[in-house]
XYZ file of C-alpha atoms in Angstrom:
720
model
C -14.303 51.846 15.086
C -14.684 51.854 11.276
C -15.958 54.716 9.409
C -19.420 55.075 7.992
C -17.758 55.225 4.259
C -15.631 52.229 5.151
C -18.358 50.062 5.877
C -20.290 51.253 2.786
C -17.284 50.438 1.077
C -17.347 46.993 2.329
C -21.299 46.385 1.911
C -20.700 47.581 -1.896
C -17.802 44.909 -2.171
C -19.887 42.315 -0.667
C -22.903 43.273 -3.363
C -20.687 43.228 -6.138
C -18.976 39.753 -5.126
C -17.095 37.746 -7.244
C -18.675 36.431 -10.730
C -20.666 33.337 -10.093
C -19.362 30.052 -11.283
C -21.146 27.862 -13.725
C -23.289 24.908 -11.505
C -21.022 21.980 -11.225
C -23.322 19.820 -13.673
C -22.562 22.335 -16.375
C -18.683 22.587 -15.643
C -18.664 18.583 -16.169
C -20.636 19.224 -19.382
C -18.290 21.899 -20.920
C -15.316 19.765 -20.233
C -16.647 16.681 -21.794
C -17.896 18.671 -24.721
C -14.461 20.095 -25.145
C -13.003 16.705 -25.200
C -10.795 17.181 -21.784
C -10.346 14.417 -19.508
C -10.163 15.641 -15.757
C -6.719 14.248 -15.228
C -5.641 16.727 -18.287
C -7.577 19.522 -16.707
C -5.939 18.826 -13.199
C -2.557 19.096 -14.893
C -3.460 22.412 -16.563
C -4.374 23.805 -13.530
C -1.501 22.012 -11.185
C -3.877 20.447 -8.849
C -5.189 16.740 -8.223
C -7.882 14.924 -10.703
C -9.912 14.516 -7.459
C -10.079 18.011 -7.147
C -11.497 18.565 -10.536
C -13.801 15.666 -9.651
C -14.846 17.464 -6.330
C -15.954 20.671 -8.590
C -17.751 18.840 -10.762
C -19.642 16.975 -8.078
C -20.401 20.547 -6.113
C -18.509 18.898 -3.027
C -16.262 21.991 -2.892
C -15.563 25.248 -4.960
C -12.820 26.409 -6.564
C -10.418 28.836 -4.475
C -7.929 31.346 -5.718
C -5.432 31.423 -7.305
C -7.170 28.909 -9.838
C -10.481 30.277 -9.363
C -10.118 32.915 -12.035
C -8.336 30.559 -14.617
C -10.687 28.001 -14.192
C -13.805 30.649 -14.619
C -12.080 32.259 -17.844
C -11.663 28.643 -19.370
C -15.296 27.627 -18.426
C -16.435 30.962 -20.007
C -14.608 30.106 -23.511
C -15.832 26.529 -23.469
C -19.279 27.980 -22.862
C -19.000 30.343 -26.146
C -17.651 27.252 -28.018
C -20.418 24.806 -26.687
C -23.258 26.555 -25.873
C -26.011 24.466 -23.622
C -28.800 22.665 -25.747
C -32.238 24.275 -26.287
C -34.341 24.438 -22.785
C -36.952 21.833 -24.378
C -34.005 19.377 -24.615
C -32.094 19.742 -21.571
C -33.106 18.196 -18.287
C -32.887 20.499 -15.812
C -30.573 19.450 -12.728
C -32.427 18.836 -9.782
C -31.622 21.455 -6.880
C -29.165 20.427 -4.392
C -30.376 19.294 -1.352
C -29.422 21.438 1.638
C -27.852 18.279 3.107
C -26.235 15.814 0.478
C -27.125 12.247 0.867
C -24.524 9.348 0.274
C -24.698 6.165 -1.602
C -26.961 3.866 -0.099
C -25.250 0.346 0.715
C -27.452 -3.023 0.732
C -29.319 -3.324 4.261
C -28.413 -0.004 5.290
C -30.847 3.177 5.405
C -29.836 6.329 3.614
C -27.773 8.388 5.760
C -27.363 12.179 5.042
C -23.971 13.618 5.320
C -23.184 16.413 7.576
C -23.174 19.883 5.488
C -19.425 20.319 6.976
C -18.465 16.824 5.644
C -19.363 17.436 2.077
C -17.636 21.227 2.014
C -14.228 22.028 1.872
C -14.539 24.732 4.421
C -14.387 22.792 7.928
C -17.052 23.653 10.736
C -16.822 23.389 14.378
C -20.205 21.584 15.944
C -21.562 22.548 18.640
C -22.073 26.180 17.603
C -17.865 27.235 16.971
C -16.156 29.326 14.470
C -14.667 27.915 11.407
C -11.422 26.088 11.466
C -8.839 25.779 8.843
C -9.477 22.970 6.557
C -7.527 20.180 4.464
C -7.988 19.784 1.020
C -11.341 17.669 0.309
C -11.012 14.208 0.683
C -10.334 11.641 -2.376
C -13.034 9.658 -1.571
C -16.518 10.063 -0.109
C -16.290 11.393 3.749
C -18.246 9.239 5.282
C -19.609 5.630 4.941
C -23.276 5.165 4.503
C -23.687 3.590 7.961
C -25.600 5.324 10.634
C -23.220 4.446 13.563
C -20.180 6.196 11.511
C -21.276 9.213 9.618
C -18.246 11.043 10.847
C -15.940 8.835 9.198
C -13.123 6.226 10.436
C -10.744 8.213 12.719
C -10.389 11.703 13.926
C -7.147 14.138 14.850
C -7.689 15.343 18.288
C -5.932 18.691 18.697
C -6.313 21.661 21.469
C -7.019 25.276 20.007
C -5.587 28.635 21.504
C -8.533 28.406 23.888
C -7.808 24.975 25.305
C -10.931 23.398 23.157
C -10.329 20.012 22.317
C -11.013 19.595 18.725
C -11.680 16.358 16.544
C -10.661 17.048 12.832
C -12.558 14.405 10.580
C -12.465 13.402 7.128
C -13.701 15.864 4.880
C -13.271 18.808 6.526
C -15.669 18.274 9.770
C -14.185 19.663 12.950
C -16.050 18.572 15.870
C -15.943 19.721 19.829
C -14.732 17.187 22.316
C -16.157 17.927 25.765
C -13.654 15.511 27.123
C -11.282 16.635 29.712
C -9.570 13.031 30.717
C -8.557 10.129 28.511
C -11.178 7.941 29.996
C -13.954 10.572 28.963
C -12.561 10.846 25.694
C -12.733 7.280 25.019
C -16.470 7.319 26.458
C -17.136 10.569 24.035
C -15.787 8.705 20.940
C -18.006 5.910 21.639
C -21.134 7.443 22.369
C -21.197 10.382 20.416
C -18.445 10.736 18.126
C -19.836 8.378 15.182
C -16.395 7.036 14.019
C -15.423 3.757 12.773
C -15.997 1.953 9.491
C -18.061 -1.217 8.536
C -16.890 -4.431 8.335
C -15.194 -5.548 4.829
C -17.091 -8.679 4.520
C -20.166 -10.026 6.290
C -18.318 -12.428 8.472
C -15.757 -9.623 9.690
C -15.864 -7.097 12.123
C -16.563 -3.203 12.130
C -13.302 -1.260 12.454
C -12.928 0.673 15.625
C -12.325 4.421 15.618
C -9.071 5.664 15.739
C -7.956 8.858 17.778
C -4.626 10.314 16.591
C -3.714 12.614 19.313
C -1.308 15.529 18.638
C 1.305 16.802 20.918
C -1.329 19.372 22.265
C -3.772 16.795 22.978
C -1.181 14.657 24.414
C -0.501 17.366 27.031
C -4.179 17.899 27.307
C -4.700 14.729 28.633
C -1.789 14.180 30.699
C 0.184 12.168 28.487
C 3.928 12.982 27.541
C 4.807 14.519 24.131
C 7.948 11.917 23.522
C 8.812 8.924 25.011
C 11.881 8.385 27.089
C 14.416 6.145 25.836
C 13.471 3.350 28.270
C 10.016 3.452 27.449
C 10.636 4.010 23.559
C 12.653 0.554 23.999
C 9.840 -1.109 25.615
C 7.404 0.307 23.401
C 5.015 1.723 25.979
C 4.629 3.788 29.147
C 5.123 2.074 32.377
C 2.034 0.391 34.038
C 2.364 2.893 36.964
C 1.369 5.915 34.737
C -1.184 8.142 36.042
C -3.253 7.859 32.684
C -3.056 4.084 32.883
C -4.392 4.199 36.428
C -7.200 6.678 35.282
C -8.343 4.281 32.663
C -8.321 1.319 35.081
C -10.410 3.074 37.509
C -12.697 4.086 34.777
C -12.784 -0.039 34.145
C -11.158 0.365 30.629
C -8.304 -2.128 29.590
C -5.342 -1.867 27.655
C -4.145 -4.751 25.388
C -0.780 -6.545 26.009
C 1.396 -4.062 24.096
C 0.070 -1.668 26.635
C -0.075 2.368 26.276
C 2.477 2.688 23.084
C 2.339 4.262 20.039
C -0.627 2.246 18.752
C -2.846 1.751 21.581
C -6.038 -0.300 21.946
C -8.506 0.536 24.764
C -11.337 -1.605 25.425
C -14.068 -3.317 27.633
C -14.841 -6.928 27.412
C -17.649 -7.390 24.465
C -20.970 -7.392 26.168
C -23.908 -9.058 24.002
C -21.630 -9.336 20.980
C -20.941 -5.617 21.091
C -17.338 -4.203 21.221
C -16.315 -1.359 23.055
C -12.770 -0.153 21.800
C -10.867 2.612 20.768
C -7.538 2.716 19.072
C -4.837 5.462 19.741
C -2.499 6.803 17.115
C 0.326 8.911 18.659
C 2.645 10.330 15.824
C 5.064 11.897 18.477
C 5.847 8.561 19.545
C 6.675 7.297 16.241
C 3.283 5.481 15.215
C 3.713 6.890 11.699
C 7.153 5.513 10.828
C 8.742 7.817 8.248
C 9.788 5.064 5.964
C 6.075 4.499 5.644
C 4.195 7.586 6.391
C 6.775 10.288 5.048
C 6.184 13.476 6.622
C 2.954 12.864 7.752
C 3.480 13.109 11.173
C 4.130 16.787 10.857
C 0.988 17.589 9.277
C -1.245 20.107 10.632
C -4.456 18.161 12.324
C -6.710 18.779 9.293
C -4.275 17.556 6.635
C -3.355 14.455 8.535
C -7.020 13.527 8.867
C -7.300 13.889 5.311
C -4.100 11.698 4.882
C -5.048 9.060 7.188
C -8.723 9.152 6.439
C -8.397 8.847 2.804
C -6.048 5.812 3.692
C -8.625 4.267 5.822
C -11.422 4.490 3.192
C -9.362 2.973 0.375
C -7.343 0.169 2.184
C -8.739 0.116 5.931
C -8.386 1.717 8.943
C -4.898 1.624 10.093
C -4.362 -0.791 12.888
C -0.912 -0.273 13.405
C 1.970 0.175 11.199
C 1.662 -0.580 7.721
C 2.848 -4.037 8.195
C 0.540 -4.977 10.735
C -2.515 -3.147 8.671
C -1.600 -5.128 5.561
C -1.792 -8.459 7.436
C -4.986 -7.151 9.216
C -6.655 -6.421 5.909
C -5.859 -10.235 4.498
C -7.534 -11.385 8.004
C -10.531 -8.769 7.708
C -11.377 -10.156 3.971
C -10.815 -13.800 5.098
C -11.920 -13.679 8.649
C -11.230 -17.180 10.344
C -14.622 -18.233 11.518
C -18.319 -17.114 10.024
C -21.683 -17.853 11.618
C -23.181 -21.289 10.865
C -26.568 -21.929 9.279
C -28.957 -21.893 12.026
C -29.671 -25.171 13.603
C -32.941 -27.026 15.055
C -33.558 -24.505 17.482
C -32.752 -21.589 15.187
C -29.200 -21.003 16.937
C -26.288 -19.905 15.099
C -22.889 -21.230 15.836
C -19.258 -20.034 15.135
C -17.515 -22.495 12.394
C -14.616 -22.511 10.316
C -14.699 -20.005 7.231
C -13.662 -21.642 4.391
C -10.876 -20.039 2.358
C -9.355 -18.551 5.560
C -5.966 -19.874 7.306
C -8.173 -20.534 10.510
C -7.723 -19.561 13.917
C -4.751 -21.940 15.061
C -1.184 -21.414 14.147
C 0.545 -23.765 12.173
C 4.276 -25.159 12.739
C 6.249 -25.391 9.579
C 8.264 -28.203 8.028
C 11.970 -27.400 8.670
C 12.804 -26.578 5.507
C 10.481 -23.457 5.648
C 11.469 -22.651 9.156
C 13.339 -19.564 9.735
C 16.724 -19.783 11.794
C 16.043 -20.194 15.551
C 12.444 -21.591 14.863
C 11.500 -24.462 17.795
C 11.341 -27.015 14.996
C 15.230 -26.602 14.525
C 15.786 -26.884 18.224
C 17.636 -30.055 17.469
C 20.647 -28.532 15.330
C 23.717 -27.459 16.738
C 24.125 -23.762 17.573
C 26.014 -22.440 15.044
C 25.021 -24.569 12.222
C 24.573 -22.605 8.979
C 21.611 -24.743 6.666
C 22.497 -25.247 3.036
C 20.388 -24.548 0.155
C 19.455 -28.440 0.562
C 18.184 -27.830 3.915
C 16.409 -24.457 3.634
C 13.838 -22.931 1.533
C 15.482 -19.431 0.225
C 13.138 -17.796 -1.861
C 14.269 -14.195 -2.091
C 14.032 -11.051 -4.369
C 16.878 -10.626 -6.913
C 19.976 -8.664 -6.039
C 22.546 -9.621 -9.409
C 24.408 -7.550 -11.598
C 27.169 -8.507 -14.363
C 29.934 -6.366 -16.246
C 28.989 -4.723 -19.396
C 29.912 -6.182 -22.508
C 32.048 -4.337 -24.956
C 28.928 -3.733 -27.013
C 26.960 -1.922 -24.104
C 29.974 0.168 -23.132
C 29.573 1.532 -26.822
C 25.808 2.854 -25.619
C 25.455 6.200 -24.058
C 22.866 5.507 -20.869
C 21.756 2.853 -18.836
C 17.793 2.796 -18.055
C 16.090 1.536 -14.965
C 12.660 0.377 -15.348
C 10.886 -0.455 -12.190
C 7.840 -3.163 -11.816
C 4.799 -1.146 -10.273
C 3.768 -3.055 -7.093
C 5.683 -6.054 -7.821
C 4.624 -8.103 -4.704
C 0.985 -7.255 -5.180
C 0.828 -8.020 -8.782
C 2.751 -11.695 -7.887
C -0.319 -12.115 -4.910
C -2.731 -11.870 -7.363
C -3.767 -15.580 -8.269
C -1.376 -17.273 -6.169
C -2.367 -20.423 -4.963
C -1.308 -20.898 -1.220
C -1.636 -23.490 1.072
C -4.633 -23.094 3.590
C -3.705 -26.102 5.793
C -0.790 -27.875 7.697
C 1.183 -29.767 4.867
C 0.770 -33.334 4.376
C 3.548 -35.527 5.702
C 6.969 -35.538 4.466
C 6.698 -37.016 0.638
C 9.672 -38.893 -1.059
C 10.064 -38.735 -4.692
C 6.693 -37.250 -5.272
C 5.495 -36.216 -9.021
C 5.883 -32.845 -9.170
C 2.390 -30.788 -9.580
C 2.395 -27.171 -10.549
C -0.923 -26.670 -9.180
C -0.333 -28.046 -5.704
C 1.627 -25.532 -3.239
C 4.564 -26.725 -1.277
C 7.966 -27.002 -0.710
C 10.247 -29.300 -3.353
C 13.796 -30.586 -2.878
C 14.890 -30.834 -6.541
C 18.041 -30.208 -8.303
C 17.654 -27.514 -11.072
C 21.306 -27.016 -11.868
C 20.581 -28.647 -15.292
C 18.495 -25.955 -16.535
C 20.671 -24.225 -19.527
C 19.689 -20.572 -20.023
C 21.208 -20.666 -23.546
C 18.488 -22.544 -24.786
C 14.974 -21.954 -23.429
C 11.278 -22.398 -24.287
C 9.333 -19.132 -24.455
C 5.655 -19.970 -25.486
C 5.816 -22.903 -27.495
C 9.291 -21.949 -29.292
C 12.717 -22.742 -28.281
C 15.273 -20.259 -28.361
C 19.079 -19.477 -28.356
C 20.030 -16.923 -26.122
C 23.464 -15.885 -24.391
C 23.224 -17.687 -20.941
C 25.600 -15.785 -19.450
C 23.968 -12.081 -19.885
C 20.600 -13.716 -17.771
C 20.651 -14.130 -13.966
C 19.471 -17.517 -13.330
C 15.682 -17.539 -11.818
C 16.198 -20.137 -9.244
C 18.451 -18.133 -6.867
C 18.681 -14.507 -5.532
C 22.223 -13.921 -6.366
C 21.309 -14.961 -10.270
C 24.117 -17.388 -9.983
C 23.468 -21.073 -11.091
C 22.352 -23.471 -8.517
C 25.273 -26.159 -7.971
C 23.104 -28.909 -6.767
C 19.571 -29.961 -4.914
C 17.716 -27.136 -3.070
C 14.454 -26.411 -1.313
C 12.199 -24.501 -4.002
C 8.503 -23.095 -3.773
C 6.070 -24.426 -6.511
C 6.301 -21.202 -8.733
C 9.941 -21.832 -9.012
C 9.890 -25.503 -9.686
C 7.033 -24.896 -12.319
C 9.177 -21.980 -14.420
C 11.858 -24.799 -14.758
C 9.175 -26.871 -16.329
C 7.900 -23.797 -18.487
C 11.544 -23.183 -19.709
C 11.552 -26.656 -21.092
C 12.985 -28.704 -18.624
C 11.992 -32.065 -16.612
C 12.452 -31.969 -12.869
C 12.249 -34.890 -10.337
C 11.921 -34.135 -6.813
C 13.573 -35.933 -4.300
C 11.400 -35.078 -1.398
C 8.457 -32.262 -0.650
C 6.072 -30.991 1.695
C 3.036 -29.971 0.110
C -0.446 -28.594 0.845
C -3.249 -30.191 -0.972
C -5.666 -27.899 0.841
C -5.008 -24.659 -0.892
C -6.940 -21.527 -2.401
C -6.189 -18.237 -4.010
C -6.048 -16.486 -0.240
C -4.423 -13.173 -1.558
C -6.920 -12.304 -4.427
C -9.293 -9.923 -2.582
C -5.942 -8.632 -0.950
C -4.566 -7.827 -3.992
C -7.685 -6.393 -5.570
C -8.329 -3.666 -2.729
C -4.950 -2.710 -2.534
C -4.738 -2.448 -6.512
C -7.879 -0.133 -6.775
C -6.294 2.280 -3.714
C -3.108 2.303 -5.803
C -4.637 3.071 -9.318
C -7.216 5.516 -7.616
C -4.363 7.212 -5.811
C -2.040 7.448 -8.786
C -5.136 8.865 -10.889
C -5.497 11.739 -8.272
C -1.740 12.582 -9.072
C -2.629 12.842 -12.700
C -1.672 9.379 -14.191
C -4.462 7.351 -15.392
C -4.577 4.004 -16.822
C -5.771 5.176 -20.411
C -2.238 7.183 -21.237
C -0.246 6.191 -23.756
C 3.461 5.377 -23.183
C 4.508 8.866 -24.186
C 1.806 10.520 -21.956
C 2.611 8.449 -19.076
C 6.256 9.123 -18.843
C 5.329 12.861 -19.366
C 2.639 12.601 -16.555
C 5.021 10.567 -14.256
C 7.322 13.764 -14.278
C 7.068 15.370 -11.031
C 4.078 13.491 -10.410
C 4.256 13.460 -6.353
C 4.810 17.093 -6.135
C 1.096 17.806 -7.808
C -0.395 16.896 -4.259
C 1.992 16.218 -1.671
C -0.784 14.838 0.491
C -1.889 12.144 -1.945
C 1.707 11.064 -2.422
C 1.835 10.563 1.424
C -1.320 7.955 0.769
C 0.530 6.579 -2.109
C 3.854 5.461 -0.292
C 1.504 4.028 2.438
C -0.183 2.068 0.135
C 2.958 0.591 -1.287
C 4.529 0.074 2.136
C 1.175 -1.874 2.970
C 2.079 -4.390 0.153
C 5.469 -4.752 0.887
C 5.907 -4.963 4.622
C 2.447 -6.980 4.877
C 3.994 -9.902 2.816
C 7.101 -9.505 4.997
C 5.120 -9.978 8.050
C 4.450 -13.636 6.802
C 7.842 -14.408 7.883
C 8.566 -11.720 11.197
C 11.491 -12.899 12.861
C 12.203 -12.631 16.706
C 12.964 -9.514 18.262
C 13.877 -8.126 21.585
C 17.176 -8.769 23.482
C 15.256 -11.695 25.794
C 14.927 -14.271 22.983
C 16.716 -17.176 22.455
C 17.351 -19.324 19.160
C 14.984 -22.677 19.901
C 12.193 -20.867 21.677
C 9.206 -19.705 20.305
C 8.305 -15.859 19.943
C 5.125 -14.095 19.695
C 4.529 -13.841 16.083
C 4.526 -17.269 16.061
C 1.107 -17.819 17.603
C -0.732 -16.030 14.679
C -1.951 -18.172 11.861
C -0.752 -15.596 9.614
C 2.807 -16.519 10.761
C 3.260 -18.421 7.248
C 6.967 -18.270 5.414
C 5.717 -20.590 2.766
C 3.119 -17.997 1.530
C 5.745 -15.063 1.668
C 8.072 -17.653 -0.426
C 5.056 -18.170 -3.248
C 4.809 -14.490 -3.382
C 8.261 -13.815 -3.807
C 8.979 -16.637 -5.957
C 6.143 -15.571 -8.279
C 7.615 -11.937 -8.225
C 11.504 -13.084 -9.183
C 9.962 -15.378 -11.930
C 7.557 -12.777 -13.450
C 10.766 -10.684 -13.629
C 12.749 -13.452 -15.227
C 10.071 -14.040 -17.776
C 9.866 -10.792 -19.015
C 13.686 -10.283 -19.412
C 13.536 -13.701 -21.455
C 11.079 -12.462 -23.909
C 12.620 -9.415 -24.282
C 15.860 -10.963 -24.975
C 14.393 -13.653 -27.400
C 12.523 -10.838 -29.475
C 15.463 -8.186 -29.438
C 18.726 -9.590 -28.124
C 18.777 -7.086 -25.068
C 20.063 -8.366 -21.956
C 19.766 -6.850 -18.519
C 22.681 -5.429 -17.028
C 21.541 -5.213 -13.249
C 18.291 -6.427 -11.567
C 17.360 -5.503 -7.954
C 14.041 -6.807 -6.626
C 11.498 -5.332 -9.043
C 14.201 -3.011 -10.959
C 15.955 -3.863 -14.147
C 18.729 -1.676 -15.955
C 19.329 -1.931 -19.522
C 21.933 0.022 -21.646
C 20.451 2.071 -24.251
C 21.194 4.801 -26.796
C 19.018 7.241 -25.560
C 17.817 8.150 -21.590
C 13.881 7.343 -22.059
C 12.605 3.887 -21.083
C 11.343 3.888 -24.658
C 14.723 3.627 -26.014
C 15.123 0.107 -23.919
C 12.076 -0.776 -24.619
C 10.660 -1.670 -28.364
C 7.479 0.030 -29.144
C 5.689 -0.313 -32.732
C 3.848 2.680 -34.206
C 0.684 0.962 -32.817
C 2.109 1.634 -29.427
C 2.676 -2.243 -28.765
C 5.721 -4.122 -27.283
C 7.372 -7.391 -26.810
C 4.271 -9.852 -25.732
C 5.322 -11.193 -22.294
C 7.979 -8.688 -21.777
C 7.947 -5.311 -19.786
C 5.047 -2.860 -20.621
C 4.883 1.064 -19.704
C 1.782 1.515 -17.478
C 0.411 2.201 -14.018
C -1.274 -1.011 -13.379
C 0.592 -3.017 -10.890
C 2.752 -5.503 -12.925
C 3.239 -2.765 -15.651
C 6.557 -0.875 -15.146
C 7.552 2.829 -14.825
C 10.872 4.821 -15.161
C 12.889 4.184 -12.316
C 15.762 6.230 -13.474
C 18.694 7.108 -16.350
C 22.120 7.472 -15.994
C 25.100 7.482 -18.165
C 27.858 4.587 -18.944
C 30.714 6.979 -17.947
C 28.669 6.932 -14.628
C 28.697 3.515 -14.058
C 32.037 2.782 -15.171
C 33.339 5.591 -12.655
C 31.122 4.200 -9.583
C 32.422 0.673 -10.095
C 35.899 1.501 -10.255
C 35.610 4.056 -7.282
C 34.167 0.990 -5.454
C 36.551 -1.338 -6.888
C 33.724 -3.890 -7.638
C 33.141 -4.680 -11.368
C 29.701 -6.121 -10.489
C 27.999 -3.636 -8.194
C 24.208 -3.786 -8.293
C 23.891 -0.333 -10.559
C 20.043 -0.696 -10.179
C 20.526 0.085 -6.611
C 21.434 3.764 -7.288
C 20.344 4.325 -10.908
C 17.305 6.490 -9.646
C 19.659 9.240 -8.027
C 22.859 8.410 -8.976
C 23.930 8.775 -5.344
C 25.818 5.789 -4.272
C 24.625 6.100 -0.749
C 20.849 5.624 -2.057
C 19.019 2.350 -1.705
C 16.044 2.330 -4.091
C 15.263 -1.179 -4.067
C 11.956 -2.477 -2.652
């Protein structure tokens, strides 16, 4: 038992307390008066920009070790910039006991639970406090009364055997369920998890439950899958947990109870009853997309996944699946019609969507083994004149004597290259028209064109309205992923053929499959992912308003500033890359035979022609930038891998490879340092000596140096 003196000391310490911090509004006023941005303050205090935003919005309070330095800074600013006189100062309204979130059209204003608005997590009902993650970078809850606790929860078990649901924003709920069916029932009846639809004709996102190892044991599931189960991607149908669900009249989708499982009952009266499970220990969170997210404590994992869900969408599976689902969520295949004479609405095609029915591609667009190619001999290898082959760059060349005299090789990388190339891309929305012979090329019509582009001479090209003479041997061809000049007719997507005309050369297609019904299907997808990427980079201290010099400084070690936000960033980038790849998902599994369909072909989003358009635009965009730089400065790339280009330079910085004038402007149409998609960042720098030794050791004078420029490690593959 403590002594009386010890208790008096404790009470005195409590009465003394810590010095009071200025009110949140005053913190923001002092910073703005000093002319300091939130990103700059975050750099000084070695935290994230979003944390500073939370301090100034009153969503959280600074804690040691940053509290005392931050308080000293505010006190110094307060002496320099005293508050205005009382008669000119509008007193801030007292903070409500229960903060409110912004009101969305058509929804009533919903109070935010106090625990969700405060960084210290609480348990409800009547439980003690639990360890909390960092405050979420976005609003912790949606302004929808059905989903006040956020889009998802991580389910874990405490030392007393109590199931807990860790939600976005630090909220922790007690879960009364003891079995898997009861957990599903509780989620739909009481948890208030989920997310509102992204468009009026779309569907609300189902709640996601992320089960930790302890939760798996608690609900009678294995913590690991056996080799056989891992190969099948699911538990066997005879497993007792599945039997429990069946007895409770719950159903599983065709993919069964696997890493990403959907448990549902058939919709009644238009109301969905569905819960999705995410099981990290079954490899639901692939390390290639999610890094070490699966190893995070429950509260931190809820923060990472919840931030991704609010910025991108509630994950529906892998980042590839989520990327594709985001496209469909933004452009649902159907919508409600106008009321008929009886006032009833019907389902009708939603203009601008890909519809509900899958499409058979023309033979040139089909991947090897597709049913439309079943007539070909078994081991037939299609030539460029038979197959559309739009892929990213993998090209390199030997260094010139002049380049060997320079000291460094500098790699520059295009931010979110595939996302940037999807913005403004015109793609076909319906089945292509009949096979057309000797068509007149139309750059505004998406399609596949059989045309000979071997006559395009890169030593003389048009840049804008002016002709330029270049060293064509030092540039890759824009028409092949290898960078080699085409040898004859080949199938190309519309953007590739259009670029030949842009360079000043005539084209004469002999055949084509065109899609007159077209639209900019990916624009909304790009905008949402672009906003997610830029917001997350800002949280890491890299904002859009930085000068090139400031950008390079901010990018130095930026992922270490907030490891959780770095995971979100990588997941966003993976959503772009893998979502585009999903348009051409190939057959998987040992049971498939060439000439037979595979499951992905049943989707209306199995569209290799759309993937071809995006990759074509990305490759052409790289080439356009390289040509503009060569025409203005005489500098040529040494190697190109997808969206990374390597240049020889006298110094180690991108500013030594890219010309910037005193006004901070560079060559129009070329590479420009910045954080936005389509702009470039520093990929890495190595010495010329390193390059020569690497190629000599590999006995490959044209080894692609862009593959290793980031780390210098010959085992690293940095291409996206």
